[in-house]
Short mmCIF file of C-alpha atoms in Angstrom, two decimals:
data_model
loop_
_atom_site.label_atom_id
_atom_site.label_comp_id
_atom_site.label_asym_id
_atom_site.label_seq_id
_atom_site.Cartn_x
_atom_site.Cartn_y
_atom_site.Cartn_z
CA UNK A 21 25.89 7.64 1.16
CA UNK A 22 23.25 5.16 2.38
CA UNK A 23 20.56 6.34 4.77
CA UNK A 24 17.45 4.34 3.89
CA UNK A 25 16.91 1.31 6.12
CA UNK A 26 13.89 -0.02 4.21
CA UNK A 27 12.70 0.08 0.64
CA UNK A 28 10.34 3.00 1.18
CA UNK A 29 12.16 4.66 4.08
CA UNK A 30 12.35 8.50 3.87
CA UNK A 31 10.63 8.63 0.48
CA UNK A 32 7.30 7.30 1.66
CA UNK A 33 5.92 5.15 4.42
CA UNK A 34 3.98 1.93 4.39
CA UNK A 35 0.67 3.78 4.39
CA UNK A 36 1.43 4.71 0.79
CA UNK A 37 3.58 1.94 -0.67
CA UNK A 38 3.02 -1.20 1.39
CA UNK A 39 6.03 -3.52 1.21
CA UNK A 40 5.33 -5.47 4.36
CA UNK A 41 2.62 -7.75 5.72
CA UNK A 42 2.77 -6.89 9.42
CA UNK A 43 1.90 -3.38 10.57
CA UNK A 44 3.44 -3.84 14.02
CA UNK A 45 6.98 -4.50 12.78
CA UNK A 46 9.32 -2.41 10.60
CA UNK A 47 9.89 -3.28 6.96
CA UNK A 48 13.64 -3.64 7.44
CA UNK A 49 15.61 -6.64 6.16
CA UNK A 50 18.41 -8.05 8.34
CA UNK A 51 21.09 -10.45 7.09
CA UNK A 52 22.32 -13.52 8.95
CA UNK A 53 25.05 -11.49 10.67
CA UNK A 54 22.55 -9.06 12.15
CA UNK A 55 23.27 -6.21 9.74
CA UNK A 56 20.33 -4.20 8.37
CA UNK A 57 20.17 -3.87 4.58
CA UNK A 58 20.36 -0.31 3.21
CA UNK A 59 18.69 1.06 0.10
CA UNK A 60 19.19 3.77 -2.46
CA UNK A 61 17.39 5.14 -5.52
CA UNK A 62 19.13 6.60 -8.56
CA UNK A 63 18.00 8.07 -11.87
CA UNK A 64 19.82 8.62 -15.12
CA UNK A 65 20.55 12.04 -16.60
CA UNK A 66 17.56 11.92 -18.95
CA UNK A 67 15.15 11.72 -16.04
CA UNK A 68 17.21 14.02 -13.82
CA UNK A 69 17.19 16.77 -16.45
CA UNK A 70 13.40 16.39 -16.82
CA UNK A 71 12.89 16.77 -13.07
CA UNK A 72 15.19 19.80 -12.82
CA UNK A 73 13.88 21.54 -15.93
CA UNK A 74 10.31 21.37 -14.63
CA UNK A 75 11.25 21.97 -10.96
CA UNK A 76 9.39 18.82 -9.97
CA UNK A 77 11.43 18.63 -6.79
CA UNK A 78 9.26 21.49 -5.50
CA UNK A 79 5.89 20.15 -4.37
CA UNK A 80 4.02 23.35 -5.25
CA UNK A 81 5.38 23.27 -8.82
CA UNK A 82 4.72 19.56 -9.13
CA UNK A 83 1.20 19.92 -7.76
CA UNK A 84 0.21 22.33 -10.54
CA UNK A 85 2.17 20.52 -13.27
CA UNK A 86 -0.31 19.36 -15.96
CA UNK A 87 1.06 15.84 -16.46
CA UNK A 88 4.15 14.04 -15.22
CA UNK A 89 5.45 12.02 -18.15
CA UNK A 90 9.06 10.94 -17.99
CA UNK A 91 10.90 11.13 -21.32
CA UNK A 92 11.59 8.00 -23.32
CA UNK A 93 15.00 6.74 -22.24
CA UNK A 94 14.43 7.49 -18.54
CA UNK A 95 15.93 4.92 -16.17
CA UNK A 96 15.41 4.44 -12.45
CA UNK A 97 17.46 2.06 -10.30
CA UNK A 98 16.54 0.93 -6.80
CA UNK A 99 19.39 -0.94 -5.08
CA UNK A 100 19.82 -2.95 -1.86
CA UNK A 101 23.18 -3.23 -0.09
CA UNK A 102 24.49 -5.24 2.87
CA UNK A 103 27.69 -4.94 4.85
CA UNK A 104 30.32 -7.43 3.66
CA UNK A 105 33.66 -8.56 5.02
CA UNK A 106 36.92 -8.39 3.02
CA UNK A 107 36.78 -12.19 2.69
CA UNK A 108 33.37 -12.01 0.99
CA UNK A 109 33.92 -9.10 -1.34
CA UNK A 110 35.12 -11.24 -4.25
CA UNK A 111 31.50 -12.39 -4.75
CA UNK A 112 29.92 -8.91 -4.58
CA UNK A 113 29.97 -5.66 -6.46
CA UNK A 114 31.21 -3.49 -3.60
CA UNK A 115 31.53 0.15 -2.68
CA UNK A 116 32.78 2.08 0.32
CA UNK A 117 29.77 3.98 1.61
CA UNK A 118 28.95 6.35 4.42
CA UNK A 119 26.15 4.45 6.17
CA UNK A 120 23.75 6.15 8.55
CA UNK A 121 23.15 4.33 11.83
CA UNK A 122 19.63 3.24 12.75
CA UNK A 123 19.26 6.16 15.16
CA UNK A 124 19.93 8.57 12.29
CA UNK A 125 22.47 10.69 14.15
CA UNK A 126 25.80 9.69 12.59
CA UNK A 127 27.47 8.05 9.60
CA UNK A 128 30.22 5.46 9.42
CA UNK A 129 32.22 4.30 6.42
CA UNK A 130 31.55 0.66 5.63
CA UNK A 131 32.28 -1.82 2.84
CA UNK A 132 28.91 -2.58 1.26
CA UNK A 133 28.00 -5.32 -1.19
CA UNK A 134 25.16 -5.10 -3.69
CA UNK A 135 22.54 -7.78 -2.98
CA UNK A 136 19.66 -6.76 -5.23
CA UNK A 137 18.42 -4.12 -7.62
CA UNK A 138 15.44 -3.12 -9.75
CA UNK A 139 15.93 -1.43 -13.12
CA UNK A 140 12.96 0.34 -14.68
CA UNK A 141 13.28 1.73 -18.19
CA UNK A 142 10.80 3.78 -20.18
CA UNK A 143 10.62 3.10 -23.89
CA UNK A 144 8.42 4.36 -26.70
CA UNK A 145 6.53 1.04 -26.81
CA UNK A 146 6.31 0.64 -23.03
CA UNK A 147 4.77 3.78 -21.47
CA UNK A 148 4.28 1.71 -18.29
CA UNK A 149 8.05 1.11 -18.28
CA UNK A 150 9.90 -2.22 -18.44
CA UNK A 151 10.77 -3.69 -15.05
CA UNK A 152 13.75 -6.01 -14.50
CA UNK A 153 15.01 -7.23 -11.17
CA UNK A 154 18.35 -8.81 -10.26
CA UNK A 155 19.91 -10.43 -7.20
CA UNK A 156 23.25 -11.62 -5.93
CA UNK A 157 23.21 -15.41 -6.23
CA UNK A 158 23.90 -16.09 -2.53
CA UNK A 159 20.87 -14.26 -1.18
CA UNK A 160 18.73 -17.27 -0.21
CA UNK A 161 20.71 -20.34 -1.29
CA UNK A 162 24.24 -21.68 -1.57
CA UNK A 163 26.76 -22.49 1.15
CA UNK A 164 26.46 -19.22 3.05
CA UNK A 165 23.20 -17.45 2.13
CA UNK A 166 22.93 -13.81 3.12
CA UNK A 167 19.31 -14.02 4.27
CA UNK A 168 18.65 -17.71 5.00
CA UNK A 169 19.93 -20.01 7.72
CA UNK A 170 19.86 -23.62 6.45
CA UNK A 171 20.45 -24.87 10.01
CA UNK A 172 17.22 -23.39 11.32
CA UNK A 173 14.30 -25.40 9.89
CA UNK A 174 12.02 -24.06 12.63
CA UNK A 175 12.67 -20.39 11.79
CA UNK A 176 9.63 -18.49 10.54
CA UNK A 177 10.12 -17.80 6.85
CA UNK A 178 9.52 -14.48 5.10
CA UNK A 179 8.35 -12.83 8.31
CA UNK A 180 9.31 -9.39 9.53
CA UNK A 181 11.52 -9.00 12.57
CA UNK A 182 12.90 -6.19 14.66
CA UNK A 183 15.99 -4.54 13.09
CA UNK A 184 19.18 -6.57 13.62
CA UNK A 185 17.19 -9.78 14.22
CA UNK A 186 18.03 -11.94 11.16
CA UNK A 187 15.23 -12.64 8.72
CA UNK A 188 14.72 -16.10 7.26
CA UNK A 189 14.01 -15.39 3.60
CA UNK A 190 13.13 -17.92 0.91
CA UNK A 191 12.18 -17.40 -2.72
CA UNK A 192 8.42 -17.82 -3.13
CA UNK A 193 8.28 -17.01 -6.85
CA UNK A 194 10.70 -19.35 -8.66
CA UNK A 195 13.03 -18.06 -11.36
CA UNK A 196 11.53 -19.44 -14.60
CA UNK A 197 13.40 -22.52 -15.82
CA UNK A 198 11.09 -23.71 -18.63
CA UNK A 199 11.82 -23.27 -22.31
CA UNK A 200 9.28 -21.00 -23.99
CA UNK A 201 6.47 -22.32 -26.15
CA UNK A 202 6.35 -19.79 -28.94
CA UNK A 203 2.82 -20.85 -29.88
CA UNK A 204 1.63 -19.45 -26.53
CA UNK A 205 2.10 -15.76 -27.24
CA UNK A 206 0.25 -14.66 -24.12
CA UNK A 207 2.35 -16.79 -21.78
CA UNK A 208 5.11 -14.88 -19.99
CA UNK A 209 7.52 -17.79 -19.86
CA UNK A 210 11.19 -17.85 -20.76
CA UNK A 211 14.02 -19.97 -19.46
CA UNK A 212 15.64 -17.33 -17.26
CA UNK A 213 17.80 -19.91 -15.48
CA UNK A 214 19.36 -20.96 -18.81
CA UNK A 215 19.76 -17.32 -19.85
CA UNK A 216 21.59 -16.56 -16.62
CA UNK A 217 23.95 -19.46 -17.18
CA UNK A 218 24.86 -18.18 -20.64
CA UNK A 219 25.39 -14.61 -19.42
CA UNK A 220 27.36 -15.69 -16.35
CA UNK A 221 29.66 -17.83 -18.47
CA UNK A 222 30.23 -14.93 -20.86
CA UNK A 223 31.18 -12.63 -17.98
CA UNK A 224 34.31 -14.67 -17.25
CA UNK A 225 36.05 -13.48 -14.08
CA UNK A 226 33.86 -10.40 -13.64
CA UNK A 227 32.20 -10.03 -10.26
CA UNK A 228 28.91 -9.73 -12.13
CA UNK A 229 28.96 -13.49 -12.76
CA UNK A 230 27.70 -13.77 -9.19
CA UNK A 231 24.46 -11.98 -10.09
CA UNK A 232 21.32 -13.23 -11.80
CA UNK A 233 18.22 -11.91 -13.49
CA UNK A 234 15.12 -12.93 -11.55
CA UNK A 235 12.68 -11.90 -14.27
CA UNK A 236 11.40 -8.97 -16.32
CA UNK A 237 7.88 -7.55 -16.37
CA UNK A 238 6.50 -5.70 -19.36
CA UNK A 239 3.19 -4.18 -20.51
CA UNK A 240 1.06 -5.80 -23.18
CA UNK A 241 -0.01 -3.16 -25.75
CA UNK A 242 -3.55 -1.96 -25.05
CA UNK A 243 -6.35 -2.68 -27.46
CA UNK A 244 -7.74 0.75 -26.58
CA UNK A 245 -5.00 3.32 -27.33
CA UNK A 246 -7.08 6.08 -25.75
CA UNK A 247 -6.89 4.45 -22.32
CA UNK A 248 -4.60 6.11 -19.75
CA UNK A 249 -1.28 4.36 -19.13
CA UNK A 250 -2.52 3.26 -15.71
CA UNK A 251 -4.91 0.88 -17.49
CA UNK A 252 -2.81 -2.04 -18.65
CA UNK A 253 -2.21 -5.75 -18.97
CA UNK A 254 1.10 -7.05 -17.67
CA UNK A 255 3.26 -10.13 -18.14
CA UNK A 256 4.22 -11.86 -15.94
CA UNK A 257 1.62 -10.89 -13.36
CA UNK A 258 3.97 -11.28 -10.37
CA UNK A 259 7.53 -10.01 -9.95
CA UNK A 260 9.45 -9.92 -6.67
CA UNK A 261 12.99 -9.47 -5.40
CA UNK A 262 13.85 -11.23 -2.13
CA UNK A 263 15.66 -8.11 -0.87
CA UNK A 264 12.89 -5.61 -1.62
CA UNK A 265 9.56 -7.45 -1.66
CA UNK A 266 10.73 -9.94 0.95
CA UNK A 267 7.40 -10.22 2.78
CA UNK A 268 4.85 -9.88 -0.04
CA UNK A 269 6.51 -11.93 -2.78
CA UNK A 270 3.42 -13.89 -3.83
CA UNK A 271 1.35 -10.75 -4.42
CA UNK A 272 4.08 -8.39 -5.61
CA UNK A 273 3.80 -6.72 -9.02
CA UNK A 274 6.23 -3.89 -9.72
CA UNK A 275 4.06 -2.40 -12.44
CA UNK A 276 0.83 -2.87 -10.53
CA UNK A 277 2.14 -1.21 -7.39
CA UNK A 278 3.83 1.68 -9.17
CA UNK A 279 0.78 2.30 -11.36
CA UNK A 280 -0.86 4.02 -8.39
CA UNK A 281 1.98 6.53 -7.83
CA UNK A 282 0.61 10.06 -7.58
CA UNK A 283 1.95 13.58 -7.85
CA UNK A 284 2.24 15.92 -4.86
CA UNK A 285 -1.24 17.30 -5.57
CA UNK A 286 -3.04 16.29 -2.36
CA UNK A 287 -6.48 17.52 -3.45
CA UNK A 288 -6.79 15.59 -6.72
CA UNK A 289 -5.19 12.39 -8.00
CA UNK A 290 -2.71 12.92 -10.80
CA UNK A 291 -0.45 10.14 -11.99
CA UNK A 292 3.28 10.33 -11.25
CA UNK A 293 4.07 8.11 -14.24
CA UNK A 294 4.71 4.90 -12.29
CA UNK A 295 7.35 6.44 -10.04
CA UNK A 296 7.08 6.99 -6.29
CA UNK A 297 10.32 8.97 -6.53
CA UNK A 298 8.31 12.09 -7.33
CA UNK A 299 6.80 11.79 -3.84
CA UNK A 300 10.14 13.04 -2.49
CA UNK A 301 9.21 16.59 -3.53
CA UNK A 302 9.18 18.94 -0.59
CA UNK A 303 7.42 20.25 1.37
CA UNK A 304 4.76 17.55 1.69
CA UNK A 305 1.34 19.00 0.86
CA UNK A 306 -1.72 18.02 2.89
CA UNK A 307 -5.30 17.50 1.81
CA UNK A 308 -7.05 20.45 3.40
CA UNK A 309 -10.48 18.82 2.91
CA UNK A 310 -9.74 16.02 5.40
CA UNK A 311 -10.00 16.87 9.09
CA UNK A 312 -7.01 15.65 11.12
CA UNK A 313 -7.54 13.42 14.19
CA UNK A 314 -8.50 15.08 17.49
CA UNK A 315 -5.37 16.42 19.21
CA UNK A 316 -6.60 19.15 21.53
CA UNK A 317 -9.94 20.90 22.15
CA UNK A 318 -10.48 24.20 20.34
CA UNK A 319 -13.84 25.23 21.82
CA UNK A 320 -15.45 25.20 25.25
CA UNK A 321 -17.88 22.52 24.10
CA UNK A 322 -15.03 20.33 22.86
CA UNK A 323 -13.19 20.85 26.15
CA UNK A 324 -16.24 19.79 28.15
CA UNK A 325 -16.75 16.67 25.99
CA UNK A 326 -13.14 15.84 25.19
CA UNK A 327 -13.01 12.40 26.81
CA UNK A 328 -16.15 11.33 24.95
CA UNK A 329 -14.76 12.70 21.66
CA UNK A 330 -11.55 10.71 22.10
CA UNK A 331 -13.52 7.61 23.07
CA UNK A 332 -15.68 7.93 19.95
CA UNK A 333 -12.60 8.33 17.78
CA UNK A 334 -11.02 5.26 19.41
CA UNK A 335 -14.12 3.12 18.84
CA UNK A 336 -14.37 4.19 15.20
CA UNK A 337 -10.67 3.68 14.52
CA UNK A 338 -10.21 0.37 16.41
CA UNK A 339 -13.71 -1.05 16.44
CA UNK A 340 -13.32 -4.81 16.71
CA UNK A 341 -10.46 -4.49 19.19
CA UNK A 342 -12.30 -1.93 21.36
CA UNK A 343 -15.74 -3.58 21.27
CA UNK A 344 -15.17 -7.33 20.75
CA UNK A 345 -18.50 -8.10 22.43
CA UNK A 346 -20.28 -6.35 19.56
CA UNK A 347 -17.87 -7.26 16.73
CA UNK A 348 -16.92 -10.87 17.57
CA UNK A 349 -16.09 -12.17 14.07
CA UNK A 350 -15.19 -9.46 11.57
CA UNK A 351 -11.80 -7.81 11.80
CA UNK A 352 -12.93 -4.42 10.61
CA UNK A 353 -13.21 -0.87 11.90
CA UNK A 354 -15.76 1.84 11.22
CA UNK A 355 -12.77 3.56 9.60
CA UNK A 356 -12.29 0.65 7.19
CA UNK A 357 -15.13 2.13 5.12
CA UNK A 358 -15.48 5.64 6.58
CA UNK A 359 -11.89 6.57 5.76
CA UNK A 360 -9.95 9.01 7.90
CA UNK A 361 -12.37 7.98 10.66
CA UNK A 362 -15.35 9.67 9.06
CA UNK A 363 -13.45 12.86 8.19
CA UNK A 364 -13.00 12.35 4.43
CA UNK A 365 -15.75 13.97 2.29
CA UNK A 366 -15.22 11.39 -0.49
CA UNK A 367 -15.50 8.31 1.75
CA UNK A 368 -18.98 8.30 3.31
CA UNK A 369 -18.04 10.97 5.83
CA UNK A 370 -19.90 11.55 9.07
CA UNK A 371 -20.46 15.25 8.42
CA UNK A 372 -24.07 16.29 8.93
CA UNK A 373 -25.21 13.05 10.57
CA UNK A 374 -26.66 14.89 13.57
CA UNK A 375 -28.97 16.99 11.37
CA UNK A 376 -29.77 14.24 8.89
CA UNK A 377 -30.97 11.80 11.53
CA UNK A 378 -32.58 14.48 13.76
CA UNK A 379 -30.56 13.78 16.85
CA UNK A 380 -31.49 14.04 19.70
CA UNK A 381 -35.18 14.37 18.80
CA UNK A 382 -35.24 10.79 17.45
CA UNK A 383 -33.19 7.63 17.91
CA UNK A 384 -32.72 7.25 14.14
CA UNK A 385 -28.99 7.96 14.40
CA UNK A 386 -28.50 5.18 16.94
CA UNK A 387 -30.43 2.85 14.65
CA UNK A 388 -28.25 3.89 11.70
CA UNK A 389 -25.12 3.18 13.74
CA UNK A 390 -26.53 -0.23 14.63
CA UNK A 391 -27.17 -0.97 10.96
CA UNK A 392 -23.43 -0.56 10.39
CA UNK A 393 -22.60 -2.77 13.35
CA UNK A 394 -24.94 -5.53 12.16
CA UNK A 395 -24.09 -5.36 8.45
CA UNK A 396 -20.80 -3.60 7.67
CA UNK A 397 -19.16 -5.01 10.81
CA UNK A 398 -21.17 -8.25 10.69
CA UNK A 399 -21.72 -7.87 14.41
CA UNK A 400 -24.34 -7.16 17.05
CA UNK A 401 -26.31 -3.94 17.71
CA UNK A 402 -25.45 -1.54 20.49
CA UNK A 403 -28.15 -0.95 23.13
CA UNK A 404 -30.55 1.77 22.00
CA UNK A 405 -30.65 3.49 25.38
CA UNK A 406 -29.71 7.13 25.01
CA UNK A 407 -27.11 6.89 27.76
CA UNK A 408 -25.28 3.93 26.21
CA UNK A 409 -21.62 5.05 26.49
CA UNK A 410 -20.44 3.52 23.19
CA UNK A 411 -23.12 5.00 20.94
CA UNK A 412 -22.98 8.29 22.85
CA UNK A 413 -19.21 8.49 22.30
CA UNK A 414 -19.63 7.90 18.55
CA UNK A 415 -22.34 10.58 18.35
CA UNK A 416 -20.24 13.07 20.32
CA UNK A 417 -17.34 12.44 17.94
CA UNK A 418 -19.71 13.10 15.01
CA UNK A 419 -20.76 16.39 16.64
CA UNK A 420 -17.09 17.33 16.97
CA UNK A 421 -16.57 16.56 13.26
CA UNK A 422 -19.35 19.01 12.39
CA UNK A 423 -17.68 21.72 14.45
CA UNK A 424 -14.31 21.02 12.85
CA UNK A 425 -15.83 21.01 9.35
CA UNK A 426 -17.09 24.52 9.98
CA UNK A 427 -13.76 25.62 11.45
CA UNK A 428 -11.77 24.17 8.52
CA UNK A 429 -14.33 25.40 5.96
CA UNK A 430 -14.81 21.91 4.56
CA UNK A 431 -16.92 21.64 1.41
CA UNK A 432 -19.62 19.29 2.71
CA UNK A 433 -20.52 16.42 0.35
CA UNK A 434 -24.04 15.98 -1.00
CA UNK A 435 -23.63 12.22 -1.42
CA UNK A 436 -21.66 9.50 0.38
CA UNK A 437 -19.34 9.15 -2.62
CA UNK A 438 -18.88 11.15 -5.82
CA UNK A 439 -21.06 9.81 -8.61
CA UNK A 440 -19.57 7.79 -11.46
CA UNK A 441 -20.82 6.65 -14.82
CA UNK A 442 -23.17 3.66 -14.60
CA UNK A 443 -21.51 0.76 -16.44
CA UNK A 444 -21.48 -3.02 -16.57
CA UNK A 445 -18.61 -4.67 -14.72
CA UNK A 446 -16.53 -7.61 -15.95
CA UNK A 447 -15.46 -9.75 -12.98
CA UNK A 448 -12.70 -11.45 -14.97
CA UNK A 449 -11.11 -8.10 -15.77
CA UNK A 450 -11.75 -7.12 -12.18
CA UNK A 451 -9.71 -10.07 -10.96
CA UNK A 452 -6.74 -8.95 -13.08
CA UNK A 453 -7.05 -5.42 -11.65
CA UNK A 454 -7.23 -6.84 -8.13
CA UNK A 455 -4.06 -8.88 -8.65
CA UNK A 456 -2.18 -5.82 -9.87
CA UNK A 457 -3.47 -2.95 -7.74
CA UNK A 458 -5.02 -4.50 -4.63
CA UNK A 459 -3.45 -7.84 -3.70
CA UNK A 460 -0.19 -6.40 -2.38
CA UNK A 461 -2.26 -4.73 0.35
CA UNK A 462 -5.20 -7.09 0.88
CA UNK A 463 -3.61 -10.45 0.00
CA UNK A 464 -4.21 -12.64 -3.02
CA UNK A 465 -7.34 -14.09 -1.44
CA UNK A 466 -8.74 -10.83 -0.10
CA UNK A 467 -7.97 -11.99 3.42
CA UNK A 468 -6.39 -8.71 4.50
CA UNK A 469 -3.16 -8.37 6.44
CA UNK A 470 -3.21 -9.08 10.15
CA UNK A 471 0.38 -9.96 11.01
CA UNK A 472 1.05 -10.37 14.74
CA UNK A 473 -2.77 -10.56 15.06
CA UNK A 474 -2.93 -6.82 14.39
CA UNK A 475 -5.00 -4.94 11.80
CA UNK A 476 -2.89 -3.62 8.94
CA UNK A 477 -5.13 -3.92 5.85
CA UNK A 478 -8.79 -5.08 6.02
CA UNK A 479 -10.29 -8.32 4.73
CA UNK A 480 -12.38 -7.71 1.60
CA UNK A 481 -14.26 -10.99 1.71
CA UNK A 482 -14.44 -14.13 3.83
CA UNK A 483 -15.57 -14.57 7.44
CA UNK A 484 -13.64 -11.55 8.71
CA UNK A 485 -15.24 -9.12 6.28
CA UNK A 486 -18.64 -7.39 5.97
CA UNK A 487 -21.77 -9.39 5.23
CA UNK A 488 -24.21 -9.43 2.30
CA UNK A 489 -26.45 -6.82 3.92
CA UNK A 490 -23.73 -4.16 4.05
CA UNK A 491 -23.81 -1.13 1.82
CA UNK A 492 -20.52 -2.06 0.17
CA UNK A 493 -22.01 -5.44 -0.73
CA UNK A 494 -23.97 -3.54 -3.39
CA UNK A 495 -21.93 -3.43 -6.59
CA UNK A 496 -22.78 0.16 -7.51
CA UNK A 497 -21.99 1.49 -4.04
CA UNK A 498 -18.74 -0.44 -3.97
CA UNK A 499 -17.77 0.85 -7.43
CA UNK A 500 -18.28 4.45 -6.26
CA UNK A 501 -16.22 3.83 -3.13
CA UNK A 502 -13.41 2.19 -5.10
CA UNK A 503 -13.29 4.93 -7.73
CA UNK A 504 -12.94 7.72 -5.18
CA UNK A 505 -10.83 6.05 -2.53
CA UNK A 506 -8.83 3.06 -3.75
CA UNK A 507 -6.07 2.12 -3.83
CA UNK A 508 -5.82 3.56 -0.33
CA UNK A 509 -4.46 7.15 -0.44
CA UNK A 510 -4.56 6.97 -4.26
CA UNK A 511 -8.28 7.43 -4.92
CA UNK A 512 -8.84 8.51 -8.51
CA UNK A 513 -6.29 6.11 -9.96
CA UNK A 514 -9.00 3.77 -11.22
CA UNK A 515 -11.14 4.62 -14.23
CA UNK A 516 -14.91 4.28 -13.89
CA UNK A 517 -14.75 1.03 -15.86
CA UNK A 518 -11.97 -0.36 -13.68
CA UNK A 519 -14.02 0.48 -10.58
CA UNK A 520 -17.04 -1.40 -11.93
CA UNK A 521 -14.91 -4.38 -13.01
CA UNK A 522 -13.22 -4.55 -9.63
CA UNK A 523 -16.51 -4.18 -7.74
CA UNK A 524 -18.02 -6.97 -9.82
CA UNK A 525 -15.12 -9.26 -8.95
CA UNK A 526 -15.22 -8.50 -5.22
CA UNK A 527 -19.01 -8.86 -5.17
CA UNK A 528 -18.72 -12.43 -6.45
CA UNK A 529 -16.49 -13.54 -3.58
CA UNK A 530 -17.79 -15.43 -0.53
CA UNK A 531 -18.81 -13.52 2.58
CA UNK A 532 -21.19 -13.97 5.52
CA UNK A 533 -24.86 -13.77 4.62
CA UNK A 534 -25.66 -11.84 7.79
CA UNK A 535 -26.75 -10.87 10.25
CA UNK A 536 -24.32 -12.43 12.73
CA UNK A 537 -25.83 -15.08 14.99
CA UNK A 538 -24.41 -15.85 18.41
CA UNK A 539 -23.13 -19.44 18.68
#
């Protein structure tokens, strides 16, 4: 039975495990015949027994479980399938499957061919698992590639499309074809092409001769055994399958992405041992310390000010799009730093701003808002007049947050971010952390993801990011923010040292000096 139409469909969504580069389009993959690829996830009995014995399929049980640690010998397989014709099936491992339609209301039996699969295996010497990925050899090359049209040189490559519109996929990370140099012990190089040829020849007439290993990723033993398993060095640094990381191949790292996987505990980060599969526990638990977006007024005051509250939320959540005259260069939102649009106590929330800045007795709050516009948004200040509609909408939204914090009994923070140990950061180590845990969201060059000219993940440096006068341009402030909040939705994954290393790396990257000057 196949019901997933994208790699993270049903289990998660792209807010949690980004596998695409464009937030406006689905993460589906469509073959050259217009058929959408389907996905499945399987586990072996060792892992299944562990899940069942500890009732980790129940989110409440999993949330209170001390530590998820899959037993040695656990195996997970993630597979991609496409519809094949009887004439093609000789080149595919096939199965008759009940396939759910895209509307999700019925199933139909179809002949499906395996086009790609990941295999992750936990061993005693690899607590971060060993990651191997395989593909059918006709995926992106040959006479009749499944996901590439050789007669369309003008087709956009490795770009998302609407379901049933064929994707034009190429391989951006070549299969290694160089003989290893055994004197270079730290180089993750082996001649995978030659290895495939040997294996394929040995398989004789088996259908598996039409499959190939793309590469394997493994952890390098840590020099500090006391470090958590989420702190690691990996070889090779990039690993991608054209059927599963189709749109982020250059920044894809299986181990790096899965290192952030968390348990169902929504209040506190706890590792899910490199497996997002545990996120399928039900029911989904919510973080009760984060106020949800405004949906309907709950008080007379909120009812009287509802339009202004919604306008303030809109400005904060879509700042550069809503106010391009004040944010002409950066592609950032207030919510890029003040996560959950100012409603997250661990991410420089907007709780208590009215009292702190003595509004309306002074205009200090308007000035503080303008400081963000000029520095964190690298833009221009709003007019200071008390009746300015933009600043008034933001302030009214902040007032609504205070009311909601009281209604939800939120524990109000004493500082913008939880404190962390003061350490020295190593930018070189920070770069390695960025490549593993950040680049698949923000791009290898920190440029963010703005497919279809739409905000999906923010730029961390460069002309579209915040300037040198911003609060997050201070290494210590950035380290605190990263420790509590990054990777996005997985705050707490980084150690204090990783946060400092990462902050040191990001701080060294180019950005506007500020403030913004009109041309």
